[in-house]
XYZ file of C-alpha atoms in Angstrom:
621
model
C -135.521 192.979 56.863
C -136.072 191.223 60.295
C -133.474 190.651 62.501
C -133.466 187.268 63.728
C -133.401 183.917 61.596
C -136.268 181.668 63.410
C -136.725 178.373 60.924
C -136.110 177.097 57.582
C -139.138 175.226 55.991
C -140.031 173.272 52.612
C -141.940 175.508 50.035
C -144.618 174.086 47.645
C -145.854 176.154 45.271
C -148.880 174.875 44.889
C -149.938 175.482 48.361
C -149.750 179.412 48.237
C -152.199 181.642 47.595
C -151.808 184.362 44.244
C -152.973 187.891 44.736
C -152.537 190.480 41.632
C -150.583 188.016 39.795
C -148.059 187.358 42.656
C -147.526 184.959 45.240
C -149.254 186.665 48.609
C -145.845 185.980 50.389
C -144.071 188.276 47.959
C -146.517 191.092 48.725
C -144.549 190.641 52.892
C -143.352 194.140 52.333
C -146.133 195.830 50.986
C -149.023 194.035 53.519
C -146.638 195.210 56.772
C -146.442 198.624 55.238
C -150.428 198.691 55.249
C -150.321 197.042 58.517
C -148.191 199.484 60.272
C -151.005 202.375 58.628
C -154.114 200.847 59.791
C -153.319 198.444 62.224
C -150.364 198.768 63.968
C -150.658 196.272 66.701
C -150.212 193.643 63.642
C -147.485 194.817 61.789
C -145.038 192.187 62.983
C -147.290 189.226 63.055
C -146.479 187.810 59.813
C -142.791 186.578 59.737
C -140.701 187.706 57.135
C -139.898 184.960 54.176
C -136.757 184.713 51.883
C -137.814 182.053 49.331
C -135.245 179.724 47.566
C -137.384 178.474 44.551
C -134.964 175.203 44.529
C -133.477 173.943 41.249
C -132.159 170.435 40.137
C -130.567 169.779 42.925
C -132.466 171.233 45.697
C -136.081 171.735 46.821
C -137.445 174.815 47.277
C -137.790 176.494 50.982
C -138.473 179.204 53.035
C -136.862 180.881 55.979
C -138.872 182.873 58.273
C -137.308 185.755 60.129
C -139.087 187.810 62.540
C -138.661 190.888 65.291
C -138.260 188.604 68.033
C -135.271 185.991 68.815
C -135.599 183.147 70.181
C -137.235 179.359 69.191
C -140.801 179.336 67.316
C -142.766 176.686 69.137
C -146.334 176.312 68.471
C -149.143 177.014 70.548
C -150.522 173.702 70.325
C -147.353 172.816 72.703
C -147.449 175.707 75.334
C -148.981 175.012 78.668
C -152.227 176.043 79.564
C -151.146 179.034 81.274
C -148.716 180.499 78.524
C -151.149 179.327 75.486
C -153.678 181.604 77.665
C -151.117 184.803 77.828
C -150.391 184.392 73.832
C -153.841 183.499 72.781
C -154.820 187.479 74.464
C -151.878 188.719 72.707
C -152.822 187.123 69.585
C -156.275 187.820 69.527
C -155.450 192.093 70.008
C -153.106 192.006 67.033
C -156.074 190.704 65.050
C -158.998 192.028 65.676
C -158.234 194.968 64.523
C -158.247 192.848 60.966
C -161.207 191.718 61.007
C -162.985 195.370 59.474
C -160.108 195.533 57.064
C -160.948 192.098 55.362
C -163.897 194.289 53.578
C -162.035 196.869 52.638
C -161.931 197.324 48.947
C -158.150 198.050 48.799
C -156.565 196.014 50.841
C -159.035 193.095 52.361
C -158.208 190.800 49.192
C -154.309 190.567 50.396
C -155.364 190.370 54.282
C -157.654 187.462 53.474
C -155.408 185.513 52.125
C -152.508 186.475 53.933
C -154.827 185.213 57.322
C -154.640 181.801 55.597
C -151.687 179.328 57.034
C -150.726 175.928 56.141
C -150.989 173.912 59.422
C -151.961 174.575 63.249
C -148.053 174.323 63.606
C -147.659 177.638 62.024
C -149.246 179.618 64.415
C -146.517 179.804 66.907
C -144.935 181.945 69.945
C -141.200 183.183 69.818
C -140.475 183.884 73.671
C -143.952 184.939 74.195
C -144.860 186.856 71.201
C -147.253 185.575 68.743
C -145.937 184.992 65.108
C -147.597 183.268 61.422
C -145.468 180.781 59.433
C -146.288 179.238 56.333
C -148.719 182.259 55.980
C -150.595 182.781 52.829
C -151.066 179.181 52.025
C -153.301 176.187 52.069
C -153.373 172.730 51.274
C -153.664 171.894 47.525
C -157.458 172.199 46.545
C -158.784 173.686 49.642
C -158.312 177.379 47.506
C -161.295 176.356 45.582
C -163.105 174.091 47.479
C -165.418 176.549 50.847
C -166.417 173.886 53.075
C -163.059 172.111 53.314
C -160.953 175.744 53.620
C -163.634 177.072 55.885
C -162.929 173.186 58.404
C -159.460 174.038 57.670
C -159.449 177.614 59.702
C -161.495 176.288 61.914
C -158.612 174.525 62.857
C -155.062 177.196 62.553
C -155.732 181.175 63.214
C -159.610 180.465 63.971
C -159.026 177.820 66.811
C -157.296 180.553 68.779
C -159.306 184.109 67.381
C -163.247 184.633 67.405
C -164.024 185.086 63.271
C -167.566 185.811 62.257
C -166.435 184.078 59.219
C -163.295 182.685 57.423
C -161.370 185.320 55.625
C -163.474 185.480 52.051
C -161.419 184.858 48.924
C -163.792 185.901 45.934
C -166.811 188.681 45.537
C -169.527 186.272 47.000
C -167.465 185.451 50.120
C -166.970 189.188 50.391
C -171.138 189.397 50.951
C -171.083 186.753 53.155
C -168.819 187.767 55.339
C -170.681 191.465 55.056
C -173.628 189.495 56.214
C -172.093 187.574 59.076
C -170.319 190.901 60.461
C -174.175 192.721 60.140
C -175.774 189.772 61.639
C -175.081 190.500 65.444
C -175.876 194.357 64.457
C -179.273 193.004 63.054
C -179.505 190.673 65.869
C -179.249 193.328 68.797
C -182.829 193.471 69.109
C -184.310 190.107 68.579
C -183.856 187.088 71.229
C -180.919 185.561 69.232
C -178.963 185.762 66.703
C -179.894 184.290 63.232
C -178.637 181.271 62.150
C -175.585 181.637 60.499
C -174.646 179.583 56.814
C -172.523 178.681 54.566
C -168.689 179.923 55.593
C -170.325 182.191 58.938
C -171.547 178.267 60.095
C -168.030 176.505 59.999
C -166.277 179.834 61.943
C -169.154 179.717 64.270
C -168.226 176.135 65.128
C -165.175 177.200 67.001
C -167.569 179.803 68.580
C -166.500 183.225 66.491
C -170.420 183.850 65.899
C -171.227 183.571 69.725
C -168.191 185.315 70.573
C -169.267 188.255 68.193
C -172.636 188.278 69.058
C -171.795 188.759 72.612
C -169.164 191.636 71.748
C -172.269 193.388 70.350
C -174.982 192.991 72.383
C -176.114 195.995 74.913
C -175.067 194.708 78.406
C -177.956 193.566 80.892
C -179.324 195.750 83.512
C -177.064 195.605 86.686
C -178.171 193.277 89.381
C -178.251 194.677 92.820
C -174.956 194.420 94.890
C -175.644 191.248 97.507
C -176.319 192.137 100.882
C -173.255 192.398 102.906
C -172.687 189.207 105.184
C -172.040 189.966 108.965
C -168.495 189.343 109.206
C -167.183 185.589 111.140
C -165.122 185.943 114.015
C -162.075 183.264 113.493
C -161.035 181.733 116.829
C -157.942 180.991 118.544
C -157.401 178.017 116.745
C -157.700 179.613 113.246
C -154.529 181.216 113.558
C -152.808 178.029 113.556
C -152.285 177.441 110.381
C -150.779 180.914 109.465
C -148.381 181.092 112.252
C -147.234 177.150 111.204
C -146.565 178.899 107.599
C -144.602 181.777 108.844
C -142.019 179.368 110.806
C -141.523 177.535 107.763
C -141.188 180.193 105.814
C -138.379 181.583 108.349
C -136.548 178.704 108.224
C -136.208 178.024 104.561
C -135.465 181.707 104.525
C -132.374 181.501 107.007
C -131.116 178.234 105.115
C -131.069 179.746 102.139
C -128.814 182.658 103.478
C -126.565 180.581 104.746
C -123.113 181.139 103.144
C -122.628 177.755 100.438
C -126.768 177.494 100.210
C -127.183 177.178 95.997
C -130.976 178.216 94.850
C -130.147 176.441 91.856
C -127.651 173.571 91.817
C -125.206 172.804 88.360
C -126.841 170.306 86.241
C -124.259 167.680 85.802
C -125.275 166.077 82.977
C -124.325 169.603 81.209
C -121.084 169.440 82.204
C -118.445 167.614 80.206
C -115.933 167.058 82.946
C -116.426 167.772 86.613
C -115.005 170.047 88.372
C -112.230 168.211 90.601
C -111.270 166.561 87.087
C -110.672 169.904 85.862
C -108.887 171.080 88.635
C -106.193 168.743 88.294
C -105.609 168.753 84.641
C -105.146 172.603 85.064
C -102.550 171.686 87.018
C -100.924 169.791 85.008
C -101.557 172.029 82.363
C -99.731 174.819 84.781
C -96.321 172.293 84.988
C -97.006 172.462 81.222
C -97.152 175.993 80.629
C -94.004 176.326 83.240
C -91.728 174.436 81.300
C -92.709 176.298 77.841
C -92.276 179.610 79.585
C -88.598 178.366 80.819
C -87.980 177.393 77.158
C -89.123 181.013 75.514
C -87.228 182.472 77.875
C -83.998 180.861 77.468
C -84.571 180.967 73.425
C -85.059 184.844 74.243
C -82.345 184.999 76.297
C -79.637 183.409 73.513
C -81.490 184.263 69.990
C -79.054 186.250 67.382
C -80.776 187.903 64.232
C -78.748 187.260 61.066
C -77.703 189.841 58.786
C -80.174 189.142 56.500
C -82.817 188.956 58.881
C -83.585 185.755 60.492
C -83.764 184.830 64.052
C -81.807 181.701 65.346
C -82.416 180.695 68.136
C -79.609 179.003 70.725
C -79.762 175.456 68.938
C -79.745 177.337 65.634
C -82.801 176.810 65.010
C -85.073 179.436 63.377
C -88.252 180.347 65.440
C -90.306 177.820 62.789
C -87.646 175.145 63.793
C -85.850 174.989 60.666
C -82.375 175.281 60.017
C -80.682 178.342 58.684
C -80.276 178.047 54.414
C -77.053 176.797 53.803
C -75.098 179.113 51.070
C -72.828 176.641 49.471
C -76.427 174.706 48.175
C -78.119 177.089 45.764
C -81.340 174.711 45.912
C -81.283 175.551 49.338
C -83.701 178.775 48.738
C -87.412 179.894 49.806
C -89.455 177.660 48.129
C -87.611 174.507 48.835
C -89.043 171.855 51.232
C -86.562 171.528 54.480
C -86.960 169.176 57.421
C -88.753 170.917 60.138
C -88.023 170.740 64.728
C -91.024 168.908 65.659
C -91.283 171.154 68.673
C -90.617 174.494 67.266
C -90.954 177.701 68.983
C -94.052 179.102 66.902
C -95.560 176.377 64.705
C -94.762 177.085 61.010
C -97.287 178.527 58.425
C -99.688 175.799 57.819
C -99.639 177.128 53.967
C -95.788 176.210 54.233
C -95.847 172.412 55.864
C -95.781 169.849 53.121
C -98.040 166.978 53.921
C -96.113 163.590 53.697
C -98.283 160.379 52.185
C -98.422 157.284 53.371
C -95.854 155.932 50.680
C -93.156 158.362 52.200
C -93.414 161.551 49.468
C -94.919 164.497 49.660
C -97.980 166.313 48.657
C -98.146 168.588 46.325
C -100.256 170.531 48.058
C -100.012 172.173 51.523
C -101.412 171.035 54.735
C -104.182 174.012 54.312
C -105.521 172.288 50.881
C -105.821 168.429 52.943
C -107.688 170.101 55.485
C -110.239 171.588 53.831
C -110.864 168.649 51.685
C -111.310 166.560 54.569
C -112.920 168.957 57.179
C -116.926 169.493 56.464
C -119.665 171.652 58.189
C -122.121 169.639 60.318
C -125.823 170.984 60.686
C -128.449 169.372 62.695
C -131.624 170.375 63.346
C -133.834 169.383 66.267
C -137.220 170.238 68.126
C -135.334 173.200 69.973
C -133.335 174.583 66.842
C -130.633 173.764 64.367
C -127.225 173.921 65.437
C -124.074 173.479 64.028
C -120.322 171.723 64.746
C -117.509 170.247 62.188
C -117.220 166.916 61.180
C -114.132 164.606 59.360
C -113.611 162.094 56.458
C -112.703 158.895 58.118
C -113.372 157.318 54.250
C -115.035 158.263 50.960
C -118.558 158.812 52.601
C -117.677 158.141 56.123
C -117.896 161.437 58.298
C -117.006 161.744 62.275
C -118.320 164.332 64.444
C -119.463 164.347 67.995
C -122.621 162.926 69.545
C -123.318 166.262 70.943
C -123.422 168.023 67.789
C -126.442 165.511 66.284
C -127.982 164.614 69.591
C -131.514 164.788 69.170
C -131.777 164.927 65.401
C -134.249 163.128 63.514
C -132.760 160.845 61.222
C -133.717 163.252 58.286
C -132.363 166.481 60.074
C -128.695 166.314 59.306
C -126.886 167.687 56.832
C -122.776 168.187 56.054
C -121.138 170.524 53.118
C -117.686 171.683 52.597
C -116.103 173.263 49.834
C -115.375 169.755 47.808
C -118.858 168.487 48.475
C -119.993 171.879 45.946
C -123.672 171.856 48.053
C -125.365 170.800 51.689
C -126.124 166.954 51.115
C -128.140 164.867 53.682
C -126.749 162.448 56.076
C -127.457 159.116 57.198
C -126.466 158.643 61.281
C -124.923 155.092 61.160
C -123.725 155.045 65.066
C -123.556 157.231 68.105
C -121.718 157.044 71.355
C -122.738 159.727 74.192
C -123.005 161.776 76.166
C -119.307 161.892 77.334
C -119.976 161.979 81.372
C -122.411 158.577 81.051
C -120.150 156.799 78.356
C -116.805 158.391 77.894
C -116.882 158.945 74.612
C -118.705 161.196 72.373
C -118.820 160.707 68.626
C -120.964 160.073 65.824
C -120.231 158.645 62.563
C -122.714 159.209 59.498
C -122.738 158.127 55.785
C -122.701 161.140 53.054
C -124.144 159.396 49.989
C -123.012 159.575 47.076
C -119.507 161.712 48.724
C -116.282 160.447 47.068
C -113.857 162.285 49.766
C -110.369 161.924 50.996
C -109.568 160.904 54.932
C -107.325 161.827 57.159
C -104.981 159.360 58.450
C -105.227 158.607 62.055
C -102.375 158.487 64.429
C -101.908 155.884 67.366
C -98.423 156.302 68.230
C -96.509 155.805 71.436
C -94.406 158.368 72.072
C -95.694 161.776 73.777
C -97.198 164.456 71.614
C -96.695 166.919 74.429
C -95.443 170.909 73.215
C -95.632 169.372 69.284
C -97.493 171.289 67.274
C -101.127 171.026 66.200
C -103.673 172.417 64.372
C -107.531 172.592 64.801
C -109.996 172.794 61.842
C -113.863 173.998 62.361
C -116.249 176.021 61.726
C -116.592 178.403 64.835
C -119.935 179.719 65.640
C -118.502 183.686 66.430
C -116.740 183.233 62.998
C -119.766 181.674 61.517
C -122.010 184.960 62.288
C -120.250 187.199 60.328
C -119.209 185.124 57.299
C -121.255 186.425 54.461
C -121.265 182.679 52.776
C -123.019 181.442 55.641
C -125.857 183.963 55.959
C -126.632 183.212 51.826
C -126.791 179.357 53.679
C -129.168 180.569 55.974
C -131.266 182.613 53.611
C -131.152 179.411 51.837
C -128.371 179.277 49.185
C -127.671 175.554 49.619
C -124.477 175.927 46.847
C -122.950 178.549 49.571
C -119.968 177.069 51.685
C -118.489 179.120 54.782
C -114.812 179.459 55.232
C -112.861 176.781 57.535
C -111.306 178.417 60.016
C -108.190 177.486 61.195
C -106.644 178.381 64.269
C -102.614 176.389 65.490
C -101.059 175.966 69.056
C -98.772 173.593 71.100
C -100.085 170.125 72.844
C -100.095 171.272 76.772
C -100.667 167.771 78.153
C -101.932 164.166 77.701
C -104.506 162.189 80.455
C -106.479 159.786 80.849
C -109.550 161.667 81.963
C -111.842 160.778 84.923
C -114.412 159.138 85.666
C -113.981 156.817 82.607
C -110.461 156.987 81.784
C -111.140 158.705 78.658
C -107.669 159.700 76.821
C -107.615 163.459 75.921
C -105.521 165.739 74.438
C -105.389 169.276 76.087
C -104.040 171.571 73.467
C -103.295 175.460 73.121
C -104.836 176.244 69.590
C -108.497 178.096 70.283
C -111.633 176.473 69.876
C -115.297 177.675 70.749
C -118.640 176.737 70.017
C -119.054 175.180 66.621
C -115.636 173.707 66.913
C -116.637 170.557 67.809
C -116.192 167.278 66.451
C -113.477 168.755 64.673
C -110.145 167.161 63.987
C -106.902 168.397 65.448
C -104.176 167.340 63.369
C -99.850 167.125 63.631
C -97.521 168.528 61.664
C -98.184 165.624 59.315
C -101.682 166.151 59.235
C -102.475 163.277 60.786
C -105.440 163.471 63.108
C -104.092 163.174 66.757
C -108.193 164.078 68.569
C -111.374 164.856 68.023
C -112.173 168.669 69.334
C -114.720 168.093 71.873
C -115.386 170.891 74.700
C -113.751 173.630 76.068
C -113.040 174.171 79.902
C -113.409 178.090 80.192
C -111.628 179.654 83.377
C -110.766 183.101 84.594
C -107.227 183.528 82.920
C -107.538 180.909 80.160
C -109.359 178.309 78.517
C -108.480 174.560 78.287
C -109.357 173.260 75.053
C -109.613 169.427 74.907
C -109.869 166.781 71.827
C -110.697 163.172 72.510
C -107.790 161.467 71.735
C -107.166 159.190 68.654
C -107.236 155.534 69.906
C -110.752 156.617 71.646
C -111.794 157.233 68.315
C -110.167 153.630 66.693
C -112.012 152.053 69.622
C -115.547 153.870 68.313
C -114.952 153.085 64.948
C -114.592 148.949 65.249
C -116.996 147.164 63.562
C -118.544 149.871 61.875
C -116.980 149.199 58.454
C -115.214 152.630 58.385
C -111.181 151.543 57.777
C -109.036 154.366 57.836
C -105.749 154.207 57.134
C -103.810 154.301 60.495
C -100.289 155.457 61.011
C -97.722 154.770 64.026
C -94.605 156.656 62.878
C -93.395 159.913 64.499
C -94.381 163.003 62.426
C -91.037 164.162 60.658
C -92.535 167.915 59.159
C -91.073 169.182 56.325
C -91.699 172.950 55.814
C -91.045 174.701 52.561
C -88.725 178.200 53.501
C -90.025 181.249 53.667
C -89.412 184.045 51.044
C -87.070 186.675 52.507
C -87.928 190.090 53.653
C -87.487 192.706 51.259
C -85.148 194.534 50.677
C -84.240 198.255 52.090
C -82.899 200.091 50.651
C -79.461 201.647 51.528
C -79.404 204.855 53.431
C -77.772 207.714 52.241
C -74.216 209.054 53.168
C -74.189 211.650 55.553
C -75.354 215.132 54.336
C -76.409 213.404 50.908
C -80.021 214.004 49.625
C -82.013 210.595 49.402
C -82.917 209.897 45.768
C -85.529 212.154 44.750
C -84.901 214.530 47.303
C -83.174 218.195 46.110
C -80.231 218.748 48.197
C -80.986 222.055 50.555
C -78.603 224.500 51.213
C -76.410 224.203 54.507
C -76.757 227.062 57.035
C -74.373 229.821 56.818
C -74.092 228.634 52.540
C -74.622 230.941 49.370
C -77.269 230.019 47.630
C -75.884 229.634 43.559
């Protein structure tokens, strides 16, 4: 199969063309295999489909894959210049066709394969000609010559010469036998013949001229011109040159000027400039100073119990709860303790019971509310589709960031998760963006017909900094290898990726320049794909929205729009979530203990199993 994943398009059946009982798109493997045979140059102009055939709940599609990565963009939409380069690139892969469409064996297949839906289809993927929605045509043009023959006119045979449109049927075979002969025929007489029928709709994009001219003998040579006595240029012609040379010097000796940029940053693509950055890292650096004082005095005054577990100097465990006490025999792994809300490593998330709003806890773990809550985001715009994470703010309410569904059309966005069972559409309801011009950068759309659960959002006043948090998303490096994804792609639109859940420690709060924008810089990873995910306390309550990274030479700083600039998005918008001011009190069910070892043997006894061997110097019995 091809390597790279270009687009995803809707299939009707109707439009595609049959050949030996099967759709021609079927045949892709068996028409490259005859390409690569007899016309190499061609093999990888048809991209490769996976159809989905759709059922109740979802149409049928294609996606194309082809030899080439990059974005499919039609011709129609290239500049003169590139439309030029892939127009000759196009045109050798298929002329070599054209002989083949008369072959007895294979021409049938070819003819219709040549055949695609729209001009759009005929596109270039980083220079390198490529046919979509190949082996189709509008409903009725199959049967009807004049309005198929207009139609080619207008895809493959706007940009290649035809002496006539590919022939489906026995009598279009002859006539296209008859067009192809007619130049031959022609050779001799002052033109060519009139052409008819199919040969006069190709030969209104100029194929017949263009053939007739590839087969004609070339004229006599003129005579080479007589050669002009060269001019003499005069002082003042050298003006202009030597001008152009001291320019040129200049720019030259500016540009090598230590500092000189050929290509200055684009600052609307960064998310936070760079003196901004600067000082949050150090901040992050006080941060990072105090937790390493912390760890090291923990290190420095940590016991290990008899039966295994670390205390640290408060007598704490290392998940910050305290040691089971022996007199209480519900006091054993399983049972739900109160937890340090700064712990040295943040407990199992599997482990932290989620409190509700009424004051008991969840059955299930913090893991299960996250991934009912948590949802993959894709969006898919005129330079690709692209993914990020979104959040239940209410039943069908979902948040992500603006930068995740920027340039989406308002039927281009789409949001599954294990609960949701399938990809459903979204509705955009309200957008705030980009983060440098506005200081915020979320989105909020509608899932109809979604009946899900919402995290509760924090705005609390006391400091969140080294508390624990989690962050929820669907990474893109994660997202490449997980095989639930790729039956997505290949389009599967029942198949849900994993979440992917990564924990770490709040670093620092601040009020972000140039807008004052409150952030959360935290230490639990986050990469592309990540965004407009939520990170969540202890509690899981959501405490930010994951919005960009900062990457540096030693470490990354991973920052979340805080809560309350999410509250302030949300007013008016009809989206209530329940909102929660109380510090997060965790409560962590106990681990199971280690196993057990077994005791060791007494000196110079055999382990169990093991025959006893006789001592040196011993008799053997």
């Amino acid at each position: 199969m091809a390597d790279y994943f270009l687009v995803k398009t809707p299939l009707t059946l109707e439009n595609c063309l049959s050949h030996d009982g099967a759709l021609v798109l079927e045949q892709h493997a068996e028409l490259r295999a005859m390409l690569e045979a007899r016309a190499p140059a061609a093999a990888g102009l048809f991209a490769e489909p996976l159809i989905s055939r759709g059922n109740d709940q979802a149409a049928a599609s294609v996606s194309w894959y082809g030899d080439v990565d990059g974005q499919p963009v039609p011709l129609s939409r290239l500049d003169s210049a590139s439309r030029a380069e892939v127009q000759a690139r196009l045109q050798a892969q298929v002329t070599p066709l054209l002989p083949l469409l008369d072959d007895p064996e294979v021409g049938a297949m070819l003819s219709r394969a040549l055949y695609t839906l729209e001009p759009g289809s005929i596109v270039a993927v980083d220079g390198t000609p490529l046919l979509l929605n190949w082996g189709m045509l509008p409903d009725g043009f199959e049967r009807d010559r004049s309005a198929r023959a207009n139609h080619f006119a207008q895809t493959l045979g706007a940009f290649v010469p035809f002496p006539a449109p590919p022939p489906l049927g026995p009598s279009e075979a002859q006539k296209y036998r008859e067009a192809i002969a007619a130049p031959r025929a022609a050779a001799g007489d002052t033109g060519p013949a009139p052409a008819t029928g199919a040969a006069a709709a190709a030969a209104a994009t100029g194929g017949m001229a263009a053939a007739s001219a590839a087969k004609a003998p070339p004229p006599p040579p003129s005579p080479p011109p007589a050669e002009a006595e060269p001019r003499r240029v005069g002082p003042g012609g050298w003006v202009p040159l030597l001008v152009l040379t001291v320019l040129a010097a200049v720019v030259l000796l500016w540009l090598l000027l230590p500092g000189t940029r050929l290509f200055p940053n684009d600052p609307s693509e960064q998310a936070i400039s760079d003196v901004a950055a600067a000082e949050l890292a150090e901040e992050v650096n006080v941060a990072l100073e105090a937790r390493l004082a912390s760890l090291q005095a923990a290190l420095d005054g940590a016991q290990c119990r008899a039966d295994g577990t670390l205390l640290m100097p408060d007598g704490m465990t290392i998940e910050g709860l305290l040691p089971p006490d022996p007199r209480d025999p519900n006091d054993r792994a399983g049972a739900i303790v109160p937890a340090d809300l700064t712990p040295i490593l943040p407990p199992d998330p599997a482990r932290v019971a989620v409190p509700t709003a009424t004051g008991t806890l969840e059955t299930a773990n913090l893991l299960a509310l996250v991934d009912a809550r948590t949802a993959l985001v894709i969006a898919q715009t005129a330079t690709g589709t692209g993914t990020g994470t979104g959040f239940f703010v209410g039943p069908d309410l979902l948040v992500t960031n603006f930068h995740v569904v920027e340039g989406a059309a308002a039927d281009s966005i789409f949001v599954t998760n294990e609960a949701l069972g399938a990809v459903r559409q979204a509705q955009l309801l309200k957008q705030s963006g980009p983060l440098q011009a506005t200081g915020a950068d979320f989105a909020l759309l509608r899932v109809p017909g979604a009946n899900q659960p919402a995290f509760d959002i924090l705005q609390g006043t006391e400091s969140l900094r080294l508390q624990a948090v989690i962050a929820a998303g669907y990474p893109g490096d994660i997202l490449r290898t997980d095989a639930q994804f790729s039956q997505l792609r290949a389009g599967d639109l029942s198949a849900v990726p994993q979440l992917a859940v990564t924990d770490g420690t709040v670093s620092v709060e601040q009020d972000m320049a140039p807008r004052n924008t409150r952030v959360v810089v935290h230490s639990a990873p986050i990469s592309t794909g990540n965004s407009g995910g939520p990170l969540l306390d202890s509690c899981g309550r959501l405490v930010g929205v994951n919005t960009f990274v900062v990457q540096g030479p030693l470490r990354n700083l991973n920052f979340a729009l805080a809560s309350p600039e999410l509250l302030g998005f949300l007013q008016g918008t009809g989206a209530l979530p329940n909102v929660v001011s109380s510090p997060c009190r965790p409560q962590v069910a106990r681990p199971s203990p280690p196993p057990a070892v077994a005791a060791l043997p007494a000196p110079g006894a055999p382990a169990e199993g093991i025959p006893a061997l006789p001592l040196p110097g011993a008799t053997p019995e």
